[in-house]
Amino acid sequence: MALRVVAVLNQKGGVGKTTTSANLAYALADMGFKVTVIDLDPQGHLGVSLGIPAVKQLKGIDAVMLGEESVENCLLSIKDNLQLVVSGRRLQEIEQLSDGGAKRGDLLRQAFDGQFDDQDFVFIDCPPSSGVLVANALFATDEILIPMTGDYLSLQGLSHMMATIKKFEIALQKQYQKLLVLSRFNTTRRISKEVLAILMKHFPNQILPTVIREAALLAECPGIGKSVLEYKPGSRSARDFRQLARDFIEGKVM
Ligand SMILES: Nc1ncnc2c1ncn2[C@@H]1O[C@H](COP(=O)(O)OP(=O)(O)OP(=O)(O)O)[C@@H](O)[C@H]1O
Ligand SMILES: [Mg+2]
C-alpha cells in the first residue's frame, strides 16, 4: 500500500481535529496499519490525548522543522503500529517566522522526504489557524481530512477554508483529495441534520458516511491520556471510530 499523508485541518477551533486524529489513527493501528501521528499544534493536545504530556525536554516536530533533528529521532511509540511526534515547545516560534519566503512553508515536506517509507498513514493534527504551520502541512500532504461540527457557524468557516485550500491548489499546482467528517454530531438537533443536508449538497461524495456522535466520554479521554478505543473499547464512541476507520480505508463516502 502506498503511503498516505493526511492533514487534519480546520481553521475553526474545537471542532474535533485532535480527537479525530488520535482515535482514527488508533483504530487504523488496531486494524494492522502502520500509522504515525504528528502534533503540529503548539498547544500539544494530540500528545496529551495519547498519554504524552507536554514535557519540555522532548524533541518534537519543532526541532525537525528547525533542521536540528531527523523525524526518525523524534518518534515515540504509543502502541503496536502507532507512533507519535510531539509538537515540542518551540513550535510557536515557527508559527511566527516572518523571513524565508516560500521556503518557510516547505520545512515539513523536506523533513518528511523518505522518512515514512515503512508507514501506511501519516496524520498531521493542525492548529486552529491559517499561518506558517498550516502552510507547512499543506505543502507536505495531498489529502485533507476536515472535521466539522453540525452547527451553522462551522458552515461559514468551511467556505472560508475551502477558499484558502483553493489558493494553495493554484500556487502549488496540485489538487487535494478532500474528505469531511462530522466529528461532533448531535443526532437529536434539527440544525445538525440541516447542516448535514447542506454539506451533502455542496460536497457530494466527499463526506465520510459514519458520523462521530457527541458524547461526554470523548471529552473525558484527553484528561485520561488515552484514546477512547483503549479507555472504553466497548463504548458507542469507540464503535463510531472503528466504523469511521473502515469507511476511510474502503473509501466510502456520501
Ligand atoms: N464527538 C465529541 N463529543 C464530545 N466531545 C468531543 C467530541 N469531539 C471532541 N470533543 C471534545 O471537544 C473538545 C475539542 O475537541 P478537539 O480538541 O478534538 O478539537 P480541535 O479541533 O482539535 O481543537 P483545537 O482547534 O483547539 O485544536 C475537547 O475537549 C474534546 O474532548
Ligand atoms: Mg486540536
PDB file of C-alpha atoms and ligand atoms in Angstrom:
ATOM      1  CA  MET A   1       0.000   0.000   0.000  1.00  0.00           C
ATOM      2  CA  ALA A   2       1.263   3.475  -0.872  1.00  0.00           C
ATOM      3  CA  LEU A   3       1.845   5.898   1.983  1.00  0.00           C
ATOM      4  CA  ARG A   4      -0.991   8.378   2.553  1.00  0.00           C
ATOM      5  CA  VAL A   5      -0.085  11.649   4.262  1.00  0.00           C
ATOM      6  CA  VAL A   6      -3.214  13.358   5.595  1.00  0.00           C
ATOM      7  CA  ALA A   7      -3.581  16.846   7.098  1.00  0.00           C
ATOM      8  CA  VAL A   8      -6.377  17.007   9.685  1.00  0.00           C
ATOM      9  CA  LEU A   9      -7.396  20.574   9.149  1.00  0.00           C
ATOM     10  CA  ASN A  10      -9.990  23.127  10.121  1.00  0.00           C
ATOM     11  CA  GLN A  11      -9.186  26.743  10.999  1.00  0.00           C
ATOM     12  CA  LYS A  12     -12.080  26.721  13.416  1.00  0.00           C
ATOM     13  CA  GLY A  13     -11.125  25.743  16.948  1.00  0.00           C
ATOM     14  CA  GLY A  14     -12.604  22.898  18.951  1.00  0.00           C
ATOM     15  CA  VAL A  15     -14.256  21.042  16.075  1.00  0.00           C
ATOM     16  CA  GLY A  16     -12.602  17.704  16.855  1.00  0.00           C
ATOM     17  CA  LYS A  17      -9.347  17.747  14.848  1.00  0.00           C
ATOM     18  CA  THR A  18      -7.255  16.324  17.665  1.00  0.00           C
ATOM     19  CA  THR A  19      -9.908  13.849  18.796  1.00  0.00           C
ATOM     20  CA  THR A  20     -10.282  12.593  15.235  1.00  0.00           C
ATOM     21  CA  SER A  21      -6.509  12.397  14.697  1.00  0.00           C
ATOM     22  CA  ALA A  22      -5.927  10.408  17.888  1.00  0.00           C
ATOM     23  CA  ASN A  23      -8.829   7.996  17.581  1.00  0.00           C
ATOM     24  CA  LEU A  24      -8.818   7.405  13.839  1.00  0.00           C
ATOM     25  CA  ALA A  25      -5.066   6.734  13.977  1.00  0.00           C
ATOM     26  CA  TYR A  26      -5.572   4.394  16.912  1.00  0.00           C
ATOM     27  CA  ALA A  27      -8.335   2.490  15.129  1.00  0.00           C
ATOM     28  CA  LEU A  28      -6.231   2.120  11.971  1.00  0.00           C
ATOM     29  CA  ALA A  29      -3.287   0.859  14.035  1.00  0.00           C
ATOM     30  CA  ASP A  30      -5.620  -1.704  15.642  1.00  0.00           C
ATOM     31  CA  MET A  31      -6.553  -2.846  12.132  1.00  0.00           C
ATOM     32  CA  GLY A  32      -2.869  -3.554  11.457  1.00  0.00           C
ATOM     33  CA  PHE A  33      -1.903  -0.446   9.518  1.00  0.00           C
ATOM     34  CA  LYS A  34       1.317   1.338  10.376  1.00  0.00           C
ATOM     35  CA  VAL A  35       0.422   4.844  11.465  1.00  0.00           C
ATOM     36  CA  THR A  36       2.375   7.928  12.531  1.00  0.00           C
ATOM     37  CA  VAL A  37       0.661  10.982  14.010  1.00  0.00           C
ATOM     38  CA  ILE A  38       2.330  14.384  14.082  1.00  0.00           C
ATOM     39  CA  ASP A  39       1.264  17.032  16.579  1.00  0.00           C
ATOM     40  CA  LEU A  40       1.605  20.239  14.582  1.00  0.00           C
ATOM     41  CA  ASP A  41      -0.247  22.331  17.169  1.00  0.00           C
ATOM     42  CA  PRO A  42       1.833  24.299  19.710  1.00  0.00           C
ATOM     43  CA  GLN A  43      -0.928  23.520  22.234  1.00  0.00           C
ATOM     44  CA  GLY A  44       0.387  19.925  22.248  1.00  0.00           C
ATOM     45  CA  HIS A  45      -3.064  18.414  22.722  1.00  0.00           C
ATOM     46  CA  LEU A  46      -2.519  15.399  20.495  1.00  0.00           C
ATOM     47  CA  GLY A  47       0.418  14.308  22.630  1.00  0.00           C
ATOM     48  CA  VAL A  48      -1.662  14.821  25.781  1.00  0.00           C
ATOM     49  CA  SER A  49      -4.553  12.851  24.266  1.00  0.00           C
ATOM     50  CA  LEU A  50      -2.231   9.907  23.634  1.00  0.00           C
ATOM     51  CA  GLY A  51      -0.688   9.976  27.103  1.00  0.00           C
ATOM     52  CA  ILE A  52       2.393  12.112  26.410  1.00  0.00           C
ATOM     53  CA  PRO A  53       2.032  15.321  28.406  1.00  0.00           C
ATOM     54  CA  ALA A  54       3.736  18.447  27.128  1.00  0.00           C
ATOM     55  CA  VAL A  55       7.143  17.724  28.652  1.00  0.00           C
ATOM     56  CA  LYS A  56       9.533  20.365  27.533  1.00  0.00           C
ATOM     57  CA  GLN A  57      12.590  18.128  27.150  1.00  0.00           C
ATOM     58  CA  LEU A  58      11.013  16.025  24.447  1.00  0.00           C
ATOM     59  CA  LYS A  59      12.241  16.716  20.946  1.00  0.00           C
ATOM     60  CA  GLY A  60       9.365  17.158  18.606  1.00  0.00           C
ATOM     61  CA  ILE A  61       8.357  18.366  15.198  1.00  0.00           C
ATOM     62  CA  ASP A  62       9.686  21.821  16.167  1.00  0.00           C
ATOM     63  CA  ALA A  63      13.280  20.506  16.173  1.00  0.00           C
ATOM     64  CA  VAL A  64      12.625  18.643  12.927  1.00  0.00           C
ATOM     65  CA  MET A  65      11.353  21.783  11.196  1.00  0.00           C
ATOM     66  CA  LEU A  66      14.253  23.829  12.547  1.00  0.00           C
ATOM     67  CA  GLY A  67      16.604  21.318  10.923  1.00  0.00           C
ATOM     68  CA  GLU A  68      18.081  20.079  14.205  1.00  0.00           C
ATOM     69  CA  GLU A  69      16.703  16.544  14.322  1.00  0.00           C
ATOM     70  CA  SER A  70      15.559  13.893  11.890  1.00  0.00           C
ATOM     71  CA  VAL A  71      11.978  12.675  12.180  1.00  0.00           C
ATOM     72  CA  GLU A  72      13.365   9.242  12.977  1.00  0.00           C
ATOM     73  CA  ASN A  73      14.949  10.514  16.194  1.00  0.00           C
ATOM     74  CA  CYS A  74      11.662  12.025  17.393  1.00  0.00           C
ATOM     75  CA  LEU A  75       9.330   9.042  17.020  1.00  0.00           C
ATOM     76  CA  LEU A  76       7.656   7.889  20.230  1.00  0.00           C
ATOM     77  CA  SER A  77       5.956   4.508  20.277  1.00  0.00           C
ATOM     78  CA  ILE A  78       2.381   4.706  21.569  1.00  0.00           C
ATOM     79  CA  LYS A  79       1.413   1.102  20.893  1.00  0.00           C
ATOM     80  CA  ASP A  80       1.881  -1.540  18.222  1.00  0.00           C
ATOM     81  CA  ASN A  81       1.759   0.143  14.806  1.00  0.00           C
ATOM     82  CA  LEU A  82       1.263   3.620  16.232  1.00  0.00           C
ATOM     83  CA  GLN A  83       3.941   6.258  16.737  1.00  0.00           C
ATOM     84  CA  LEU A  84       3.784   9.937  17.607  1.00  0.00           C
ATOM     85  CA  VAL A  85       5.909  13.003  17.055  1.00  0.00           C
ATOM     86  CA  VAL A  86       5.090  15.595  19.736  1.00  0.00           C
ATOM     87  CA  SER A  87       4.847  19.309  18.976  1.00  0.00           C
ATOM     88  CA  GLY A  88       7.829  20.433  21.079  1.00  0.00           C
ATOM     89  CA  ARG A  89       7.954  23.713  22.924  1.00  0.00           C
ATOM     90  CA  ARG A  90       9.374  25.847  20.085  1.00  0.00           C
ATOM     91  CA  LEU A  91       6.648  25.181  17.531  1.00  0.00           C
ATOM     92  CA  GLN A  92       5.108  28.560  18.273  1.00  0.00           C
ATOM     93  CA  GLU A  93       8.363  30.216  17.128  1.00  0.00           C
ATOM     94  CA  ILE A  94       7.958  28.620  13.724  1.00  0.00           C
ATOM     95  CA  GLU A  95       4.388  29.908  13.529  1.00  0.00           C
ATOM     96  CA  GLN A  96       5.840  33.387  13.939  1.00  0.00           C
ATOM     97  CA  LEU A  97       8.680  33.050  11.405  1.00  0.00           C
ATOM     98  CA  SER A  98       8.473  36.023   9.130  1.00  0.00           C
ATOM     99  CA  ASP A  99      11.534  35.541   6.928  1.00  0.00           C
ATOM    100  CA  GLY A 100      12.445  32.815   4.484  1.00  0.00           C
ATOM    101  CA  GLY A 101       9.664  33.462   1.963  1.00  0.00           C
ATOM    102  CA  ALA A 102       8.122  30.353   0.414  1.00  0.00           C
ATOM    103  CA  LYS A 103      10.884  28.238   1.952  1.00  0.00           C
ATOM    104  CA  ARG A 104       9.435  28.532   5.437  1.00  0.00           C
ATOM    105  CA  GLY A 105       6.318  26.750   4.164  1.00  0.00           C
ATOM    106  CA  ASP A 106       8.343  23.835   2.875  1.00  0.00           C
ATOM    107  CA  LEU A 107      10.169  22.794   6.062  1.00  0.00           C
ATOM    108  CA  LEU A 108       7.896  19.873   6.876  1.00  0.00           C
ATOM    109  CA  ARG A 109       7.747  18.427   3.365  1.00  0.00           C
ATOM    110  CA  GLN A 110      11.530  18.477   3.155  1.00  0.00           C
ATOM    111  CA  ALA A 111      11.927  16.867   6.557  1.00  0.00           C
ATOM    112  CA  PHE A 112       9.464  14.100   5.619  1.00  0.00           C
ATOM    113  CA  ASP A 113      11.340  13.116   2.478  1.00  0.00           C
ATOM    114  CA  GLY A 114      11.873   9.353   2.558  1.00  0.00           C
ATOM    115  CA  GLN A 115      11.173   9.153   6.313  1.00  0.00           C
ATOM    116  CA  PHE A 116       7.912   7.242   6.238  1.00  0.00           C
ATOM    117  CA  ASP A 117       8.532   4.591   3.623  1.00  0.00           C
ATOM    118  CA  ASP A 118       7.630   1.855   6.133  1.00  0.00           C
ATOM    119  CA  GLN A 119       4.333   3.533   7.129  1.00  0.00           C
ATOM    120  CA  ASP A 120       0.824   3.302   5.713  1.00  0.00           C
ATOM    121  CA  PHE A 121      -0.506   6.581   7.119  1.00  0.00           C
ATOM    122  CA  VAL A 122       0.833   9.838   8.473  1.00  0.00           C
ATOM    123  CA  PHE A 123      -1.741  12.154  10.080  1.00  0.00           C
ATOM    124  CA  ILE A 124      -0.847  15.767  10.795  1.00  0.00           C
ATOM    125  CA  ASP A 125      -3.000  17.331  13.505  1.00  0.00           C
ATOM    126  CA  CYS A 126      -3.100  21.012  12.541  1.00  0.00           C
ATOM    127  CA  PRO A 127      -3.591  24.029  14.813  1.00  0.00           C
ATOM    128  CA  PRO A 128      -6.767  26.130  14.530  1.00  0.00           C
ATOM    129  CA  SER A 129      -5.143  28.866  12.461  1.00  0.00           C
ATOM    130  CA  SER A 130      -4.011  29.537   8.939  1.00  0.00           C
ATOM    131  CA  GLY A 131      -0.398  30.570   9.411  1.00  0.00           C
ATOM    132  CA  VAL A 132       3.010  29.111   8.677  1.00  0.00           C
ATOM    133  CA  LEU A 133       2.299  25.762  10.355  1.00  0.00           C
ATOM    134  CA  VAL A 134      -0.803  25.084   8.317  1.00  0.00           C
ATOM    135  CA  ALA A 135       1.047  26.153   5.166  1.00  0.00           C
ATOM    136  CA  ASN A 136       3.682  23.536   6.024  1.00  0.00           C
ATOM    137  CA  ALA A 137       1.010  20.866   6.396  1.00  0.00           C
ATOM    138  CA  LEU A 138      -0.473  21.792   3.026  1.00  0.00           C
ATOM    139  CA  PHE A 139       2.932  21.639   1.332  1.00  0.00           C
ATOM    140  CA  ALA A 140       3.561  18.198   2.817  1.00  0.00           C
ATOM    141  CA  THR A 141       0.236  16.484   2.059  1.00  0.00           C
ATOM    142  CA  ASP A 142      -2.042  15.520  -0.788  1.00  0.00           C
ATOM    143  CA  GLU A 143      -5.028  14.653   1.371  1.00  0.00           C
ATOM    144  CA  ILE A 144      -7.041  16.806   3.753  1.00  0.00           C
ATOM    145  CA  LEU A 145      -9.444  15.474   6.347  1.00  0.00           C
ATOM    146  CA  ILE A 146     -11.779  18.197   7.605  1.00  0.00           C
ATOM    147  CA  PRO A 147     -13.564  17.601  10.910  1.00  0.00           C
ATOM    148  CA  MET A 148     -16.841  19.523  11.108  1.00  0.00           C
ATOM    149  CA  THR A 149     -19.460  20.132  13.754  1.00  0.00           C
ATOM    150  CA  GLY A 150     -23.125  20.215  12.865  1.00  0.00           C
ATOM    151  CA  ASP A 151     -23.741  23.890  13.520  1.00  0.00           C
ATOM    152  CA  TYR A 152     -24.353  26.909  11.373  1.00  0.00           C
ATOM    153  CA  LEU A 153     -21.122  28.821  12.062  1.00  0.00           C
ATOM    154  CA  SER A 154     -18.956  25.893  11.046  1.00  0.00           C
ATOM    155  CA  LEU A 155     -20.582  26.005   7.623  1.00  0.00           C
ATOM    156  CA  GLN A 156     -19.453  29.606   7.248  1.00  0.00           C
ATOM    157  CA  GLY A 157     -15.965  28.685   8.401  1.00  0.00           C
ATOM    158  CA  LEU A 158     -15.861  25.862   5.911  1.00  0.00           C
ATOM    159  CA  SER A 159     -16.413  28.056   2.867  1.00  0.00           C
ATOM    160  CA  HIS A 160     -13.627  30.335   4.067  1.00  0.00           C
ATOM    161  CA  MET A 161     -11.326  27.360   4.474  1.00  0.00           C
ATOM    162  CA  MET A 162     -12.169  25.893   1.090  1.00  0.00           C
ATOM    163  CA  ALA A 163     -11.121  29.232  -0.427  1.00  0.00           C
ATOM    164  CA  THR A 164      -7.790  29.018   1.403  1.00  0.00           C
ATOM    165  CA  ILE A 165      -7.249  25.464   0.184  1.00  0.00           C
ATOM    166  CA  LYS A 166      -8.058  26.570  -3.369  1.00  0.00           C
ATOM    167  CA  LYS A 167      -5.311  29.215  -3.156  1.00  0.00           C
ATOM    168  CA  PHE A 168      -2.805  26.543  -2.197  1.00  0.00           C
ATOM    169  CA  GLU A 169      -4.010  24.311  -5.024  1.00  0.00           C
ATOM    170  CA  ILE A 170      -3.321  27.083  -7.507  1.00  0.00           C
ATOM    171  CA  ALA A 171       0.032  28.091  -6.009  1.00  0.00           C
ATOM    172  CA  LEU A 172       1.327  24.530  -5.604  1.00  0.00           C
ATOM    173  CA  GLN A 173      -0.323  23.201  -8.766  1.00  0.00           C
ATOM    174  CA  LYS A 174      -1.931  20.235  -7.114  1.00  0.00           C
ATOM    175  CA  GLN A 175      -5.386  19.042  -6.225  1.00  0.00           C
ATOM    176  CA  TYR A 176      -6.060  17.838  -2.735  1.00  0.00           C
ATOM    177  CA  GLN A 177      -8.214  14.865  -2.003  1.00  0.00           C
ATOM    178  CA  LYS A 178     -10.652  16.414   0.483  1.00  0.00           C
ATOM    179  CA  LEU A 179     -12.801  14.471   2.913  1.00  0.00           C
ATOM    180  CA  LEU A 180     -15.203  15.801   5.513  1.00  0.00           C
ATOM    181  CA  VAL A 181     -16.072  14.070   8.745  1.00  0.00           C
ATOM    182  CA  LEU A 182     -18.832  15.083  11.131  1.00  0.00           C
ATOM    183  CA  SER A 183     -16.765  14.785  14.260  1.00  0.00           C
ATOM    184  CA  ARG A 184     -19.130  16.251  16.855  1.00  0.00           C
ATOM    185  CA  PHE A 185     -22.551  15.337  15.647  1.00  0.00           C
ATOM    186  CA  ASN A 186     -25.613  15.811  17.805  1.00  0.00           C
ATOM    187  CA  THR A 187     -28.187  13.408  16.385  1.00  0.00           C
ATOM    188  CA  THR A 188     -31.076  14.965  18.300  1.00  0.00           C
ATOM    189  CA  ARG A 189     -30.705  18.517  16.987  1.00  0.00           C
ATOM    190  CA  ARG A 190     -32.557  19.657  13.919  1.00  0.00           C
ATOM    191  CA  ILE A 191     -29.726  22.015  12.941  1.00  0.00           C
ATOM    192  CA  SER A 192     -27.301  19.067  12.726  1.00  0.00           C
ATOM    193  CA  LYS A 193     -29.487  17.402  10.116  1.00  0.00           C
ATOM    194  CA  GLU A 194     -29.858  20.678   8.227  1.00  0.00           C
ATOM    195  CA  VAL A 195     -26.103  21.222   8.198  1.00  0.00           C
ATOM    196  CA  LEU A 196     -25.553  17.657   7.000  1.00  0.00           C
ATOM    197  CA  ALA A 197     -28.057  18.155   4.175  1.00  0.00           C
ATOM    198  CA  ILE A 198     -26.294  21.361   3.081  1.00  0.00           C
ATOM    199  CA  LEU A 199     -22.912  19.661   3.200  1.00  0.00           C
ATOM    200  CA  MET A 200     -24.174  16.758   1.109  1.00  0.00           C
ATOM    201  CA  LYS A 201     -25.463  19.174  -1.486  1.00  0.00           C
ATOM    202  CA  HIS A 202     -22.234  21.180  -1.722  1.00  0.00           C
ATOM    203  CA  PHE A 203     -19.698  18.407  -1.159  1.00  0.00           C
ATOM    204  CA  PRO A 204     -21.202  15.297  -2.716  1.00  0.00           C
ATOM    205  CA  ASN A 205     -19.028  12.187  -2.432  1.00  0.00           C
ATOM    206  CA  GLN A 206     -16.651  13.973  -0.083  1.00  0.00           C
ATOM    207  CA  ILE A 207     -18.220  13.161   3.283  1.00  0.00           C
ATOM    208  CA  LEU A 208     -17.436  10.070   5.337  1.00  0.00           C
ATOM    209  CA  PRO A 209     -20.776   8.345   5.998  1.00  0.00           C
ATOM    210  CA  THR A 210     -20.036   7.482   9.633  1.00  0.00           C
ATOM    211  CA  VAL A 211     -20.633  10.418  11.949  1.00  0.00           C
ATOM    212  CA  ILE A 212     -18.912  10.698  15.332  1.00  0.00           C
ATOM    213  CA  ARG A 213     -21.658  11.385  17.801  1.00  0.00           C
ATOM    214  CA  GLU A 214     -21.349  13.966  20.591  1.00  0.00           C
ATOM    215  CA  ALA A 215     -20.536  12.005  23.733  1.00  0.00           C
ATOM    216  CA  ALA A 216     -19.405  13.101  27.186  1.00  0.00           C
ATOM    217  CA  LEU A 217     -16.990  10.154  27.175  1.00  0.00           C
ATOM    218  CA  LEU A 218     -14.964  11.676  24.331  1.00  0.00           C
ATOM    219  CA  ALA A 219     -14.471  14.862  26.325  1.00  0.00           C
ATOM    220  CA  GLU A 220     -13.106  12.815  29.232  1.00  0.00           C
ATOM    221  CA  CYS A 221     -10.473  10.962  27.221  1.00  0.00           C
ATOM    222  CA  PRO A 222      -7.799  13.713  26.894  1.00  0.00           C
ATOM    223  CA  GLY A 223      -7.730  14.025  30.699  1.00  0.00           C
ATOM    224  CA  ILE A 224      -7.002  10.320  30.974  1.00  0.00           C
ATOM    225  CA  GLY A 225      -4.453  10.406  28.165  1.00  0.00           C
ATOM    226  CA  LYS A 226      -5.992   7.508  26.307  1.00  0.00           C
ATOM    227  CA  SER A 227      -7.887   7.113  23.088  1.00  0.00           C
ATOM    228  CA  VAL A 228     -11.485   6.055  23.589  1.00  0.00           C
ATOM    229  CA  LEU A 229     -10.607   2.768  21.894  1.00  0.00           C
ATOM    230  CA  GLU A 230      -8.169   1.985  24.675  1.00  0.00           C
ATOM    231  CA  TYR A 231     -10.132   3.547  27.551  1.00  0.00           C
ATOM    232  CA  LYS A 232     -13.599   2.212  26.718  1.00  0.00           C
ATOM    233  CA  PRO A 233     -13.316  -0.179  23.743  1.00  0.00           C
ATOM    234  CA  GLY A 234     -16.940  -1.309  24.077  1.00  0.00           C
ATOM    235  CA  SER A 235     -18.421   2.207  24.029  1.00  0.00           C
ATOM    236  CA  ARG A 236     -20.545   3.778  21.341  1.00  0.00           C
ATOM    237  CA  SER A 237     -17.765   6.300  20.644  1.00  0.00           C
ATOM    238  CA  ALA A 238     -15.196   3.530  20.140  1.00  0.00           C
ATOM    239  CA  ARG A 239     -17.596   1.867  17.706  1.00  0.00           C
ATOM    240  CA  ASP A 240     -18.046   5.169  15.849  1.00  0.00           C
ATOM    241  CA  PHE A 241     -14.293   5.487  15.337  1.00  0.00           C
ATOM    242  CA  ARG A 242     -13.824   1.840  14.305  1.00  0.00           C
ATOM    243  CA  GLN A 243     -16.581   2.294  11.729  1.00  0.00           C
ATOM    244  CA  LEU A 244     -15.060   5.598  10.573  1.00  0.00           C
ATOM    245  CA  ALA A 245     -11.700   3.858  10.098  1.00  0.00           C
ATOM    246  CA  ARG A 246     -13.360   1.221   7.919  1.00  0.00           C
ATOM    247  CA  ASP A 247     -15.031   3.950   5.803  1.00  0.00           C
ATOM    248  CA  PHE A 248     -11.686   5.666   5.467  1.00  0.00           C
ATOM    249  CA  ILE A 249      -9.913   2.520   4.301  1.00  0.00           C
ATOM    250  CA  GLU A 250     -12.670   1.419   1.953  1.00  0.00           C
ATOM    251  CA  GLY A 251     -13.082   4.910   0.504  1.00  0.00           C
ATOM    252  CA  LYS A 252     -16.771   5.013   1.460  1.00  0.00           C
ATOM    253  CA  VAL A 253     -18.370   8.423   1.032  1.00  0.00           C
ATOM    254  CA  MET A 254     -21.803  10.001   0.902  1.00  0.00           C
TER     255      MET A 254
HETATM  256  N1  LIG B   1     -17.736  13.879  19.456  1.00  0.00           N
HETATM  257  C1  LIG B   1     -17.409  14.543  20.570  1.00  0.00           C
HETATM  258  N2  LIG B   1     -18.244  14.523  21.640  1.00  0.00           N
HETATM  259  C2  LIG B   1     -17.941  15.208  22.763  1.00  0.00           C
HETATM  260  N3  LIG B   1     -16.824  15.911  22.948  1.00  0.00           N
HETATM  261  C3  LIG B   1     -15.946  15.962  21.925  1.00  0.00           C
HETATM  262  C4  LIG B   1     -16.180  15.291  20.688  1.00  0.00           C
HETATM  263  N4  LIG B   1     -15.131  15.535  19.869  1.00  0.00           N
HETATM  264  C5  LIG B   1     -14.287  16.318  20.560  1.00  0.00           C
HETATM  265  N5  LIG B   1     -14.766  16.593  21.793  1.00  0.00           N
HETATM  266  C6  LIG B   1     -14.164  17.438  22.842  1.00  0.00           C
HETATM  267  O1  LIG B   1     -14.241  18.779  22.409  1.00  0.00           O
HETATM  268  C7  LIG B   1     -13.062  19.485  22.710  1.00  0.00           C
HETATM  269  C8  LIG B   1     -12.399  19.946  21.415  1.00  0.00           C
HETATM  270  O2  LIG B   1     -12.043  18.801  20.664  1.00  0.00           O
HETATM  271  P1  LIG B   1     -10.628  18.723  19.938  1.00  0.00           P
HETATM  272  O3  LIG B   1      -9.550  19.137  20.855  1.00  0.00           O
HETATM  273  O4  LIG B   1     -10.528  17.394  19.306  1.00  0.00           O
HETATM  274  O5  LIG B   1     -10.853  19.837  18.835  1.00  0.00           O
HETATM  275  P2  LIG B   1      -9.757  20.558  17.947  1.00  0.00           P
HETATM  276  O6  LIG B   1     -10.416  20.926  16.671  1.00  0.00           O
HETATM  277  O7  LIG B   1      -8.528  19.754  17.873  1.00  0.00           O
HETATM  278  O8  LIG B   1      -9.475  21.857  18.825  1.00  0.00           O
HETATM  279  P3  LIG B   1      -8.314  22.945  18.555  1.00  0.00           P
HETATM  280  O9  LIG B   1      -8.837  23.770  17.434  1.00  0.00           O
HETATM  281  O10 LIG B   1      -8.175  23.686  19.852  1.00  0.00           O
HETATM  282  O11 LIG B   1      -7.077  22.187  18.180  1.00  0.00           O
HETATM  283  C9  LIG B   1     -12.199  18.524  23.526  1.00  0.00           C
HETATM  284  O12 LIG B   1     -12.441  18.730  24.856  1.00  0.00           O
HETATM  285  C10 LIG B   1     -12.711  17.161  23.087  1.00  0.00           C
HETATM  286  O13 LIG B   1     -12.504  16.198  24.086  1.00  0.00           O
HETATM  287 MG    MG B   2      -6.539  20.280  18.260  1.00  0.00          MG
END
